[in-house]
Structure formats: C-alpha cells, structure tokens
XYZ file of C-alpha atoms in Angstrom:
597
model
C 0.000 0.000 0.000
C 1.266 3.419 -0.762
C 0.612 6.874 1.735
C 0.877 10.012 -0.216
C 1.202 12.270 2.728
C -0.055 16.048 2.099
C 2.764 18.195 1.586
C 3.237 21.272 3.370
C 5.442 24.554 2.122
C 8.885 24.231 4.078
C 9.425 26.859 6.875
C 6.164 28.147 6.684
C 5.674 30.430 9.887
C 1.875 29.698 9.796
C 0.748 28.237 13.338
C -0.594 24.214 13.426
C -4.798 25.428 13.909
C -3.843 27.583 10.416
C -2.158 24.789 8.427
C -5.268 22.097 9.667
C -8.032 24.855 8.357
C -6.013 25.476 4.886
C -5.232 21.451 4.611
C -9.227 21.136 4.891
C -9.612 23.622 2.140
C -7.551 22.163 -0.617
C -7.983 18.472 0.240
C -7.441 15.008 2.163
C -4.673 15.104 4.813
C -3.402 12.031 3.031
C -4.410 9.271 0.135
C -3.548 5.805 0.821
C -3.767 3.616 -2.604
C -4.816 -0.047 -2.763
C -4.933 -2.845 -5.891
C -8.756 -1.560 -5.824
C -9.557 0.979 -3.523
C -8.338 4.418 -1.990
C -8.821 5.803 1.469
C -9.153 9.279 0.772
C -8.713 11.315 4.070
C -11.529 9.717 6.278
C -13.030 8.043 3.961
C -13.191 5.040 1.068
C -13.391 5.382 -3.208
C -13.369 3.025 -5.267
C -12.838 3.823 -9.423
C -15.059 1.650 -11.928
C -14.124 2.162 -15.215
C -16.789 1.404 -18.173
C -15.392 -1.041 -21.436
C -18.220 -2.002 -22.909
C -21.690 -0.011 -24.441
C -24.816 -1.123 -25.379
C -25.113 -1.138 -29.458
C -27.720 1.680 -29.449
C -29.041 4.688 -26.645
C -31.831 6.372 -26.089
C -31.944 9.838 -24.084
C -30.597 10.047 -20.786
C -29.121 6.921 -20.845
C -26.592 7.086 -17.688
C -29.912 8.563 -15.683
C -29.643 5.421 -13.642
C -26.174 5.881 -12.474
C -26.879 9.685 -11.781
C -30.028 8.992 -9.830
C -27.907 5.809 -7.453
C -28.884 6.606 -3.881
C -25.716 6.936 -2.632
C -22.454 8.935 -3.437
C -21.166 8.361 -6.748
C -18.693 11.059 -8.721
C -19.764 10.284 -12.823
C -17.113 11.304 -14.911
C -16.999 12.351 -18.766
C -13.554 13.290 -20.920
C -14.332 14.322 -23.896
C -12.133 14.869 -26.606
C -13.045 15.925 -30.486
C -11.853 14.125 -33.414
C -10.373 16.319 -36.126
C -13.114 15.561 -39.439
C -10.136 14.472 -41.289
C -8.976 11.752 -39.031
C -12.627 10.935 -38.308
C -13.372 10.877 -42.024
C -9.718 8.254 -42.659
C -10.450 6.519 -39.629
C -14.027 5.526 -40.758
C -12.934 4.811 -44.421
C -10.282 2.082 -42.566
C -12.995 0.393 -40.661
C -15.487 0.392 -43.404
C -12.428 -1.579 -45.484
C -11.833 -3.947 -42.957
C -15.364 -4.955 -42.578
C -15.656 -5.005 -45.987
C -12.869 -7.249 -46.295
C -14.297 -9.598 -43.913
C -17.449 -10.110 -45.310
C -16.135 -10.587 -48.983
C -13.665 -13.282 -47.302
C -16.254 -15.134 -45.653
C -18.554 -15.266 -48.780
C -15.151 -16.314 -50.845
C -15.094 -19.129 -48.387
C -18.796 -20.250 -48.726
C -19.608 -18.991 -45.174
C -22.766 -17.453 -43.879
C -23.026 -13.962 -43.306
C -21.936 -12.847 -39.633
C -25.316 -10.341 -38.435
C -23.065 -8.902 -36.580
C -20.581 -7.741 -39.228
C -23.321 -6.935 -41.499
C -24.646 -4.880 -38.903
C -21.221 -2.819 -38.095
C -20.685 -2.347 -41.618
C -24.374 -0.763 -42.207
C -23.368 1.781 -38.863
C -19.925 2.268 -40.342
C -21.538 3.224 -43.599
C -24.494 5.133 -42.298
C -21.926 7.503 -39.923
C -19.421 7.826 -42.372
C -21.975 9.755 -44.688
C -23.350 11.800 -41.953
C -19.923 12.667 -40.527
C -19.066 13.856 -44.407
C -22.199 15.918 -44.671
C -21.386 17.801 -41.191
C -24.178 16.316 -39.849
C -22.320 14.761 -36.964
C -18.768 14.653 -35.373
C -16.728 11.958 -33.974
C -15.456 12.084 -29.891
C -13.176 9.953 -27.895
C -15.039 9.378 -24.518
C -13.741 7.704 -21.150
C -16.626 7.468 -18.645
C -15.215 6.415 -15.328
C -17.201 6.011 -11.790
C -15.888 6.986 -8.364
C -17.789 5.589 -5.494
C -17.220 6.871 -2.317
C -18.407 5.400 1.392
C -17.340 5.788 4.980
C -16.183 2.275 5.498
C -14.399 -0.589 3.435
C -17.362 -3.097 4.331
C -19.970 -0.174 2.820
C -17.952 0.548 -0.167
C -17.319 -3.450 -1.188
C -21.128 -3.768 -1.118
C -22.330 -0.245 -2.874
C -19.797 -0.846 -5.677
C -21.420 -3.958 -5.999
C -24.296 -2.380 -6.575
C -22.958 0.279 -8.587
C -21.983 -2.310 -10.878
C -25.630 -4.037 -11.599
C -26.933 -0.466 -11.838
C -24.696 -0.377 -14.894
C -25.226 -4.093 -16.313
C -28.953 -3.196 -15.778
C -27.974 -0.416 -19.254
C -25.636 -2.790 -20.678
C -22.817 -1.200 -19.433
C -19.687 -2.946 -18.987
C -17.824 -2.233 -15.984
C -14.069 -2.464 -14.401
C -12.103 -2.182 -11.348
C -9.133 0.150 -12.217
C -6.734 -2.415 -10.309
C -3.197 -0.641 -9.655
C -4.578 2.393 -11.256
C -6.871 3.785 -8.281
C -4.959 6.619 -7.539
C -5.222 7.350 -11.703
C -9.060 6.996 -11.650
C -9.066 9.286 -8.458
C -7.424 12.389 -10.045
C -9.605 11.304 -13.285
C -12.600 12.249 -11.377
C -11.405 15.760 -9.934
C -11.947 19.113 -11.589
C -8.838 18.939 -13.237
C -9.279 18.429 -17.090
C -6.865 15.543 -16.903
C -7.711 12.006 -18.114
C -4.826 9.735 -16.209
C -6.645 6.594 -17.647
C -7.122 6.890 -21.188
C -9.519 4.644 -21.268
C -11.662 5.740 -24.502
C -13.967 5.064 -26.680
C -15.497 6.658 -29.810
C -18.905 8.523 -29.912
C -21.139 10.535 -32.276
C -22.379 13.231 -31.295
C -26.107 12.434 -30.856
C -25.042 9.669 -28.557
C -22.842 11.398 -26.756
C -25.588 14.112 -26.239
C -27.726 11.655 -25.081
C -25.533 10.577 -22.195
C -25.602 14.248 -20.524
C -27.382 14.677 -17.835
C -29.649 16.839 -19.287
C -32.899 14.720 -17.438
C -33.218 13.695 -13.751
C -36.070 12.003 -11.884
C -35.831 14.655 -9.520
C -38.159 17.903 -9.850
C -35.807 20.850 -10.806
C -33.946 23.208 -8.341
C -33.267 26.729 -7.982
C -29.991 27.066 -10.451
C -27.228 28.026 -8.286
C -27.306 31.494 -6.933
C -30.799 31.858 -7.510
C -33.067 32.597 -4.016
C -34.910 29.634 -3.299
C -39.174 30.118 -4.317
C -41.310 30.445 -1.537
C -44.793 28.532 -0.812
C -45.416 24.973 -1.700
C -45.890 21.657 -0.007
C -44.268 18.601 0.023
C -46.016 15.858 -1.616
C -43.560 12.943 -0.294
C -40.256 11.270 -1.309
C -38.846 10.560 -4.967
C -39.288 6.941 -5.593
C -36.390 6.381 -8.018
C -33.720 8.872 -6.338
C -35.093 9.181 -2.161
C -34.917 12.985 -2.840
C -37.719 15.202 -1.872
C -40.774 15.984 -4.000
C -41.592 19.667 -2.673
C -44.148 20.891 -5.856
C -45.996 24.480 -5.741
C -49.428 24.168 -7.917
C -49.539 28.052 -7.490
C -46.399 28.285 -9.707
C -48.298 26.079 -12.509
C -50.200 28.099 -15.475
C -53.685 27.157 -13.697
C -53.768 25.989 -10.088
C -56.242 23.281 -10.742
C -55.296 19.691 -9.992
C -57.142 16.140 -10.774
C -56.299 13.160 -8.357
C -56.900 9.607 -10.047
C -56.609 6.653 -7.814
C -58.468 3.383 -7.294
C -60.050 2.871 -4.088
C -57.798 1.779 -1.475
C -54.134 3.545 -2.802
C -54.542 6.382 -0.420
C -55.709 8.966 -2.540
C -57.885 10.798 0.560
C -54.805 10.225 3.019
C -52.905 12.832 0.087
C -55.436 15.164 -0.216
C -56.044 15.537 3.731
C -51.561 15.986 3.566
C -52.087 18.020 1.098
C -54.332 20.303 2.921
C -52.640 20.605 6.518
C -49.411 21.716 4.369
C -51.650 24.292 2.627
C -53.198 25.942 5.394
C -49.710 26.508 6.480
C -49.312 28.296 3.305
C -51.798 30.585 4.045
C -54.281 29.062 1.492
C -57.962 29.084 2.255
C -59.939 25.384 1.878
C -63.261 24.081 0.997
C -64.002 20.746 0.691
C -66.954 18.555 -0.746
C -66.541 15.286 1.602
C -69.486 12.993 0.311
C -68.408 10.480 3.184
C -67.617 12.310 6.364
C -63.890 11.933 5.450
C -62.437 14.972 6.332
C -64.445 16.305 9.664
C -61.767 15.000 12.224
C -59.240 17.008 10.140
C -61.592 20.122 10.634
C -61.968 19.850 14.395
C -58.264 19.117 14.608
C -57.319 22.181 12.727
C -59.987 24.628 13.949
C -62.036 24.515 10.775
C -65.705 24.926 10.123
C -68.007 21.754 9.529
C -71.478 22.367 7.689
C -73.556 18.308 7.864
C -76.004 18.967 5.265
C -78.972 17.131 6.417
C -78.204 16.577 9.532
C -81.035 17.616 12.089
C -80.580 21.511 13.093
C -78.756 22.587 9.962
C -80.450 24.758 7.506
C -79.566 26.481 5.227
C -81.403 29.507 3.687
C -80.967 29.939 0.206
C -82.136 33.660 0.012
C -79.093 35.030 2.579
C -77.325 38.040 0.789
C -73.692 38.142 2.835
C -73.464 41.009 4.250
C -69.734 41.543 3.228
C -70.704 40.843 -0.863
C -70.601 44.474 -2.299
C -70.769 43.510 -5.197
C -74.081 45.237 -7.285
C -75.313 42.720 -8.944
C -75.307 40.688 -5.551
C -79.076 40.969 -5.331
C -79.900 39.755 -8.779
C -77.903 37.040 -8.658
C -79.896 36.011 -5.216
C -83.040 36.353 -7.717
C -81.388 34.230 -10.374
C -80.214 31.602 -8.350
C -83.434 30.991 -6.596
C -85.139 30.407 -10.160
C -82.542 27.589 -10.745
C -82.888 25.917 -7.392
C -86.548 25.876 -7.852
C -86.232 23.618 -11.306
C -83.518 21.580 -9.366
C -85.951 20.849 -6.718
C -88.690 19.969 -9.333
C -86.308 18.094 -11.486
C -87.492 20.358 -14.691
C -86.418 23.146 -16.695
C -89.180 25.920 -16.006
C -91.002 27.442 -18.780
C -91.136 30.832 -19.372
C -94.197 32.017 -17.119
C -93.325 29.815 -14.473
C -89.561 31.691 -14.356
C -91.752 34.805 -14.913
C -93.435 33.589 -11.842
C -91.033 32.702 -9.616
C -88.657 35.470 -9.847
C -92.026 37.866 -9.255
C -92.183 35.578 -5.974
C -88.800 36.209 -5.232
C -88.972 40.136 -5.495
C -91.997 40.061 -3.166
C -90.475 38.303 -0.117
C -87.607 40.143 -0.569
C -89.751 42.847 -0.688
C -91.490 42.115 2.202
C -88.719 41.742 4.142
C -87.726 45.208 3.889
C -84.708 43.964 1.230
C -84.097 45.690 -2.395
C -81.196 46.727 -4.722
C -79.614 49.186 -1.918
C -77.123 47.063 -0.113
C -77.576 49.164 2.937
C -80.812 46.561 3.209
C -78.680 43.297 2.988
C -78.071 43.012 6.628
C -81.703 42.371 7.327
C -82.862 39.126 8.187
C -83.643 37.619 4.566
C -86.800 35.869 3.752
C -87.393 32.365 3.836
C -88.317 29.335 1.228
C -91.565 29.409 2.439
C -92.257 32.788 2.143
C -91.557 32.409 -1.721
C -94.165 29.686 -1.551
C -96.560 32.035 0.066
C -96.023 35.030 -2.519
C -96.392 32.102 -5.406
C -99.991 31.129 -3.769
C -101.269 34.962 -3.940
C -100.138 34.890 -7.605
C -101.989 33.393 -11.334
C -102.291 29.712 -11.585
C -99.166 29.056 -12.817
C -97.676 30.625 -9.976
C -100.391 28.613 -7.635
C -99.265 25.538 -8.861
C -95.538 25.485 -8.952
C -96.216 26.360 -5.134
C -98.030 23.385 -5.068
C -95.610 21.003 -6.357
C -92.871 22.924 -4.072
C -94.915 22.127 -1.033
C -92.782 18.858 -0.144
C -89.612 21.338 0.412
C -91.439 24.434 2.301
C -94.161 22.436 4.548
C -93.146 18.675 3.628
C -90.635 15.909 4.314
C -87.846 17.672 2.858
C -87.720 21.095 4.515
C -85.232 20.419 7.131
C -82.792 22.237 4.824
C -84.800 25.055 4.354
C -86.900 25.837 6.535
C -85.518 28.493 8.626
C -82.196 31.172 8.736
C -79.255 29.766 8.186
C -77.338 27.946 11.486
C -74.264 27.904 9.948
C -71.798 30.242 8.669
C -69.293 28.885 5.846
C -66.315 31.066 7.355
C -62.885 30.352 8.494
C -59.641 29.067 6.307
C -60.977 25.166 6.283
C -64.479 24.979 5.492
C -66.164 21.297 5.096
C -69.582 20.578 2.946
C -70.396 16.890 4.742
C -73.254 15.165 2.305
C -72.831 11.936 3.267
C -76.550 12.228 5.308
C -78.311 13.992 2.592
C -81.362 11.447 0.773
C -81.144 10.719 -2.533
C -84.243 13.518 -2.988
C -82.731 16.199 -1.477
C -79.034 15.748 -2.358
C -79.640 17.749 -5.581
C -80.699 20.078 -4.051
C -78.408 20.788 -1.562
C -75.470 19.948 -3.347
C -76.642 23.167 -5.038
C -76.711 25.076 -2.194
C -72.809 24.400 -1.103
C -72.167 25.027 -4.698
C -73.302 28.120 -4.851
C -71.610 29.349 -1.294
C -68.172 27.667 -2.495
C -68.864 29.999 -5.868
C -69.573 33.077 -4.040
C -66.479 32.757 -1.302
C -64.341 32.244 -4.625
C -65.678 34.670 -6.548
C -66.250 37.687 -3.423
C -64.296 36.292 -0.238
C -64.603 38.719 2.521
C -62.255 41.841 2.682
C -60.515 40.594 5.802
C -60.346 37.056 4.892
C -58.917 37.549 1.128
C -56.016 40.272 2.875
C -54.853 37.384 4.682
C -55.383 34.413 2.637
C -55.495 35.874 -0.640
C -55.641 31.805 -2.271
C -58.148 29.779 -2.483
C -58.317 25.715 -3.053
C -61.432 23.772 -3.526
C -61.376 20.211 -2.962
C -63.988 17.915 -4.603
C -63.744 14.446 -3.179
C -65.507 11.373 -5.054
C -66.016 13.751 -7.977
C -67.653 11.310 -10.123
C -70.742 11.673 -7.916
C -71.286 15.472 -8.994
C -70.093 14.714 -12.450
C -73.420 12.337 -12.660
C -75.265 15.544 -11.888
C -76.473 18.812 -14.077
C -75.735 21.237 -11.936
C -72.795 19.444 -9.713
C -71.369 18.743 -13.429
C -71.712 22.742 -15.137
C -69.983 23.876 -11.440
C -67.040 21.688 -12.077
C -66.426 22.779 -15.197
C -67.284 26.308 -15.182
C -64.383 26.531 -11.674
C -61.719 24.780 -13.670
C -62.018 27.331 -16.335
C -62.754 30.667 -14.731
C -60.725 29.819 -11.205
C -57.026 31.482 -11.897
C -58.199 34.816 -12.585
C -59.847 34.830 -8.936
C -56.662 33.379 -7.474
C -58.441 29.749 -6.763
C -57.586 26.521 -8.078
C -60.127 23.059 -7.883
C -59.085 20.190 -6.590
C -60.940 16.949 -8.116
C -60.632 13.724 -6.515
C -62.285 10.344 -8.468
C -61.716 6.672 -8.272
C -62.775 5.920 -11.487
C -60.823 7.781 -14.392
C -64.455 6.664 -16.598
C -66.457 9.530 -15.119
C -64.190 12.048 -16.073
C -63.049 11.189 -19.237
C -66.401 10.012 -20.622
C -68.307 13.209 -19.869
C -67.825 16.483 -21.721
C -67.748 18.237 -18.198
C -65.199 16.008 -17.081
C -62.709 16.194 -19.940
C -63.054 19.844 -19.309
C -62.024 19.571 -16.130
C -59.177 17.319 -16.668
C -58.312 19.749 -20.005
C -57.489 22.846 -17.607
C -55.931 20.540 -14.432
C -52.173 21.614 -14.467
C -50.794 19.474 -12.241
C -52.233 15.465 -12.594
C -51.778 12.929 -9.770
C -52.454 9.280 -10.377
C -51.846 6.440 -8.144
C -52.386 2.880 -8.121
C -55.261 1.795 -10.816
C -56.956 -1.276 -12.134
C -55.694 -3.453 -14.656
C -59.028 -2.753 -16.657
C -58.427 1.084 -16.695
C -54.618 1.337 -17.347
C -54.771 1.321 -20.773
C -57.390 4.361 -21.535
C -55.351 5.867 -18.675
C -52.125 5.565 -20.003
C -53.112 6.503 -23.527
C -54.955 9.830 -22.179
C -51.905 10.917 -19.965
C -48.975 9.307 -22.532
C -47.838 7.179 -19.728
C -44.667 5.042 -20.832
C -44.809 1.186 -20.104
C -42.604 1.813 -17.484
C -45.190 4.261 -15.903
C -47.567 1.845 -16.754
C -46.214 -0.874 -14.788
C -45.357 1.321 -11.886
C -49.303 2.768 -11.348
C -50.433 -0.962 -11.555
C -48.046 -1.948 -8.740
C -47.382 1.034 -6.751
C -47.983 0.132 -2.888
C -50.432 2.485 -0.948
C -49.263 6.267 -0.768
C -47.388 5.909 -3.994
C -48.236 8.212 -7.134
C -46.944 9.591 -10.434
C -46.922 13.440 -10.681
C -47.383 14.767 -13.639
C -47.124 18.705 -15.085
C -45.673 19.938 -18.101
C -42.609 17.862 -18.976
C -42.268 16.650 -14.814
C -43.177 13.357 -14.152
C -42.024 12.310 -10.727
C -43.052 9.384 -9.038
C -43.159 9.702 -4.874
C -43.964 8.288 -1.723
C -46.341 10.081 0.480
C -44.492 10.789 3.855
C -46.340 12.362 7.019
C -45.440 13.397 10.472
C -46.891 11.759 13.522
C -48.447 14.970 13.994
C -49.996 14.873 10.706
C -51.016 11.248 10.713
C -53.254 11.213 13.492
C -55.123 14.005 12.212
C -54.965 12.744 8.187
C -56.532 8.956 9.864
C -59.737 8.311 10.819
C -59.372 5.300 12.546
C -61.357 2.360 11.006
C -62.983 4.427 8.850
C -59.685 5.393 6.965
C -59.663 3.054 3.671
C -57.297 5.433 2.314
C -54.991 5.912 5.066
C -51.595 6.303 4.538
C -48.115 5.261 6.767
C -46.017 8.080 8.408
C-alpha cells in the first residue's frame, strides 16, 4: 500500500490550527492507494471504469447511475476528433469490414449479423460525418464511489456495478490504477486513464445529464421560491418531492386513484401543508372523510342534512358588495326551484317565480340598496306564500314545491341559516343527505363555495389571498347537471380569482367520458395518479402518454405511492407524514385510504 502524505510549504511560519483549516480547504490530509480501492482522508473510493456499451441509446441513458442513492462522482472526458482523421479513420474500418465479409462469402460462409450490422453503422456515420451532420469524440466514462467504510464501499460498488449491467454497461475495477481513476474524477481536465472510446455526437448528447427524476432546483445562486408543499419522497432517487401548484399556469389539480391507494390520506396531507401556506380550503366530503381534520385544525363543519342545519338559500352576505349581488340572489333561486322539481321551467313559471322572489324580498324590507342586505332575509316558504297569492301558474308550482317548504324535505330550508361557511378550512359533509334532497343541496354548497371564490370577505382575502377547492368522489357530482356545469365552469374561470379546484375520483371513466369532465381534466395543471386497475390502465395511459414503465409502476405502486405529472415533470413519490400529521390525516377504522407516516 502506498501513503501520499499532504505536503506542506517548508518553513512556513503559519501556526498548526492555520495549516489544519487550509489542509481542509484544498484536500485530504493524506491518500492511501490499494490494488482496488483508496482511502481518501476519512473516507473510502473506489474507481469503476466502463469497457463495454450497449449497441444503441436512447436519451438520458446514464440517468440510472446519476439517480444511485448513494455517493457516486460520474465522470466524462471528452475529446473531439479532427473531421479528417474521423473521415480516414471511418474509411479504414469500413475496409476492414468489408474485407471480412467478402472473405467469408469467398469461403462459402454465412453472413456474420453482426458484421453486417457494423458495416451498415460504419456506412451510415461515415456519410453523416461527411455531410457535417455529426462529429466523432473519444469518450472515457469512469465512476468513483465513495463510502465511509471498506465493508460499505465493497457492497455499494457492488451495486454500482448491476446499476450499470442493468444499461448494458460494462464495468471495471481500475486495479493498480486507483490513484489514476481518483485524479480522473477531480476538476482537473486531466484524463490519467485513457480509457476511450469513440462517440457521435447524438449519442454522446444523449448521455448528458440533461434529465433527472428529480423535480428541478433553484440554479445556483438563484433565491430559493417560496410557498409549496411537500407531496412525499422521490421513488427512483429518495430525494424530496416539494411541488408548488400556485407556480403552474392554472392551479387546478385532478387526483386519479383506485379505491384503497390512499388517494384521501394525500389530499387531507395536502391540505394541513396548505393551510400553512396561508391558502384558504373548501371541501366537498361525500363520506364524512375529512371532519376530524376540521376539528383538529380549527375549521368549520357544515352536515347537510343533519337535524338543526339549515340552510337559507335567500341570505345576501353582508360583506358581498358587489351590485349585482341581489340579482344574482333572484337568479339563483329560479334555478334551485327547477332543481328541486327536477325540470327546466317554462317561461311564465320563471316569470313567476322570480315575481315571488322580489316580493319576499320585498317584504322583508330587502331591495337593490345594499344598505338593506343586513336584514334578516326571507325564507323558502315565504316564496311559496307570494307564489300562492299569484296566477295559476304561480299557484301551482307552489303546489308542487310544497314537499320542500311544509313537507318531508324542509329540514334544509326551513328556517335562517345555522351555519356560517367562514374560516380558512371549510367542510360541505353530504354523506346524510337522501337521494331527494341531495340535488338540491349539493346546489346550495355550490353556490356558497362559488360566491367565497368569486367575493371572499375583505378581511379574509387580505390574509389568505388563495383559495383551493377540494372535490372528493367527484364522479358523484359529475353524474349531476348542476354538480357537473360547477365543475367545469371553476376549472375554467378559477385562476383569474386566485383559486384553483381540486378533483378527486376513483374511477378515471367519469371524467373522461363526460364532456364536463374532460373539461375539467383539459385545464388541471398538475395530474396525480396512483395505483389503478388493470381494466383502466390502458385508456389511462393513452390519455396521460404514460410510458410502459409508468404503466407498470401505477399498476403496482404500494399504498401512498403516485406519479406526478405537469408539463414535462413526471415524478413518481412516496407520500411521507409526520406523527403529527397522521393522526389528524386517519380516521381510525374508517380510513380506507390511510396512509403510513
């Protein structure tokens, strides 16, 4: 074994602490060369040099050697043949192979694929290199692997190794020649090896690191980017997968996900990380999903046909300035009426209803001046009332709304409003609505997630100027009129109000087979899809241009794994969580979706 102790600059007057800071600086106190290793200061390398290259490359090809979990030092030379030795040097191979086929057919022997094939890339490089389509470079690629220990670095070059044979890559020990291979891999410019071998350019091209598995950092120098959340850990690489939808050119997002791969665990991440980002939060939780989370985090829960909650459909909010406030009370009465009857109105009967409208309101002591708004609005039922005083069309569309005002379904409606929608996490439970009065309802959160987007309160939209709505088992509004125009008309109009939508389906059927959903999925920058079914994969992978590789890894990704997908990243992660955040994100046997911290 050899020691190569640091030298030091003779009767240097510089005190011992001194020397020990500037040794650190420039390098290891000492190198100490084996047949196949180095110990380098505290530590272990090993230099791998590769021989032998697969016949053809596609782009990125050394991305699994850059993206080893460990530390390993990838080294190019590079140096440029001259056209004119290129051009001779080509011309001499092409002879020889030429000379070996003709020889083999003098002697009666079959043709060699192998030769035929050389000769064909001899012949096909040699023209391109004479039209100045392409150049020729000498190449040495070597690997330095570096580990605490001599036990570590015996197995991770070991691994190191079948990384490479995994690409066809032929690897080396450089034994004798560490110390070589070492000062190979520095910053130097100086290739002690010489172990080369010739490329054209677009291969050569294709082995720089010009992809990664990893999302993009800031380039050096440049201030890291505020906001985001961190959506887990890089599957290929361990590295983190920190991703900012408000960065994206629309801040809408789709989740796809079987049942069962923790899609809802993600989301309910997802959202604890966003309300520390100052982003407000409504949610449509069809299955009481997300109601733990809200008393956890101080957030507001509205049950939807639960016994005491009511909603009154004909509130103005007293903090909406806007003018055209009061119409749009007017208008959206009209449309909940024809929800609740299950019919498009007519003409007269809209005539009628809005005249119905404008009379409780009316009544009430309420009218265009929105000094009035903060009186107590009128009720459902007084709507009815004004419709029974009016012609009979108005008489009987009061009739036929009797079941909602005076009937089995009036619990929603029939009184002032209990609940205020207000706070940074705001919940929409449905999951105890009937089937009758779901439509209904569902139209009434609607329209209050609508109006907090489109108006939020002055003091609410200085602090959280953001907004995210979250629509959970989306397919279930998607099979509805109204549920289906709202989805679509938010993932269109939400970025110039500083809001993005959040949709969250198990079956990827309901949103690509509707013309609301492919909407939806049309303005969704950033895509999320986790484990599917075997049955779906292939209208899945065709819609998103997954690779077979991305195939295979959505059909057997474990629970909390995902692919992300925006623009040209595609990152596949692990969903991570704090203790913290798992007890709140878990629901105890309720969870399905639940996730592993």
């Amino acid at each position: 074994m050899i020691r190569i102790p640091r030298r030091t600059r003779p009767g240097s007057a510089t005190t011992a602490p001194q020397q020990a800071g500037g040794a650190a600086a420039l390098g290891p106190a000492s190198v100490e060369v084996a047949a196949r290793h180095l110990q380098v200061g505290d530590g272990y390398a090993a230099v791998l040099i590769v021989t032998h290259y697969p016949a053809e490359v596609s782009t990125a090809w050394l991305e699994p050697l850059l993206s080893w979990p460990g530390r390993l030092d990838l080294t190019l030379h590079i140096e440029p043949v001259p056209a004119v030795v290129a051009a001779s040097r080509l011309r001499a191979q092409r002879a020889r192979l030429e000379t070996v086929r003709r020889s083999d057919a003098d002697r009666g022997r079959l043709d060699d694929p192998n030769t035929d094939a050389a000769a064909g890339d001899a012949a096909e490089l040699a023209d391109r290199v004479a039209r100045g389509a392409a150049r020729l470079y000498r190449v040495g690629i070597y690997l330095t692997v570096h580990c605490p220990s001599l036990d570590e670095l015996v197995e991770a070059v070991a691994e190191v190794r079948a990384t490479a044979a995994s690409v066809l890559l032929d690897t080396v020990p450089a034994t004798w020649r560490q110390l070589q291979g070492w000062t190979s891999g520095l910053p130097l410019g100086v290739d002690s090896l010489g172990m080369r071998r010739v490329f054209d350019s677009d291969s050569l091209a294709c082995a720089f690191p010009l992809a990664c598995a990893d999302l993009p950092a800031p380039l050096p120098g440049d201030p890291p980017q505020p906001g985001g959340v961190l959506y887990g850990l890089n599957t290929a690489t361990a590295g983190v997968v920190w991703w900012d939808r408000w960065t994206a050119h629309n801040y809408n997002s789709i989740v796809l996900a079987r049942s069962g791969a923790g899609k809802s665990y993600f989301i309910k991440l997802e959202i604890v990380r966003s309300l520390l980002d100052g982003v407000v939060v409504q949610v449509v939780d069809p299955e009481d999903e997300y109601i733990r989370l809200a008393t956890a985090v101080g957030g507001t829960v509205v049950q939807l046909g639960a016994a005491g909650v009511r909603i009154n459909p004909l509130d103005i909010p007293t903090g909406d300035c806007h003018p055209e406030a009061f119409n749009r009370r007017v208008q959206f009465i009209r449309t909940l009426v024809a929800v609740m009857l299950g019919t498009d109105l007519a003409a007269p009967e809209r005539a009628a209803v809005e005249t119905a409208v404008l009379t409780a309101y009316e009544q009430a002591g309420i009218d265009l001046d929105p000094a009035s708004w903060s009186r107590p609005a009128p009720l459902l039922r007084d709507v009815a009332a004004a419709l029974h005083t009016g012609d009979p069309v108005a008489r009987a569309l009061a009739g036929q709304l009797a079941p909602w005002t005076s009937g089995s379904l009036k619990d929603v409606f029939d009184g002032p409003s209990t609940t205020v929608p207000t706070g940074q996490l705001v919940v929409w439970s449905t999951r105890q609505l009937s089937d009758e009065l779901r439509p209904a309802a569902m139209l009434l959160a609607l329209d209050a997630i609508w109006r907090q987007v489109e108006a939020p309160a002055p003091h609410v939209a200085a602090r959280f100027p953001r907004q995210l709505v979250i629509v959970d088992e989306a397919w279930k509004l998607l099979g509805e009129g109204a549920g289906a125009k709202f989805l679509a008309t938010l993932a269109k109009s939400a970025r110039k109000r500083r809001a993005g939508l959040s949709v969250v389906t198990q079956d990827a059927a309901d949103v690509l087979a509707t013309t609301p959903g492919r909407t939806v999925l049309a303005n969704c920058a950033t895509q999320i899809l986790m484990r599917q079914d075997a049955s779906a994969i292939g209208e899945i992978g065709r819609e998103f241009g997954l690779t077979s590789g991305e195939a295979r890894l959505l059909l057997s990704a474990r629970r909390g794994e995902g692919l992300l997908l925006s623009g040209g990243h595609r990152v596949g992660f692990q969903v991570v969580s704090s203790s913290a955040e798992h007890v709140v994100c878990t629901d105890g046997d309720r969870d399905v979706d639940g996730g592993q911290p």
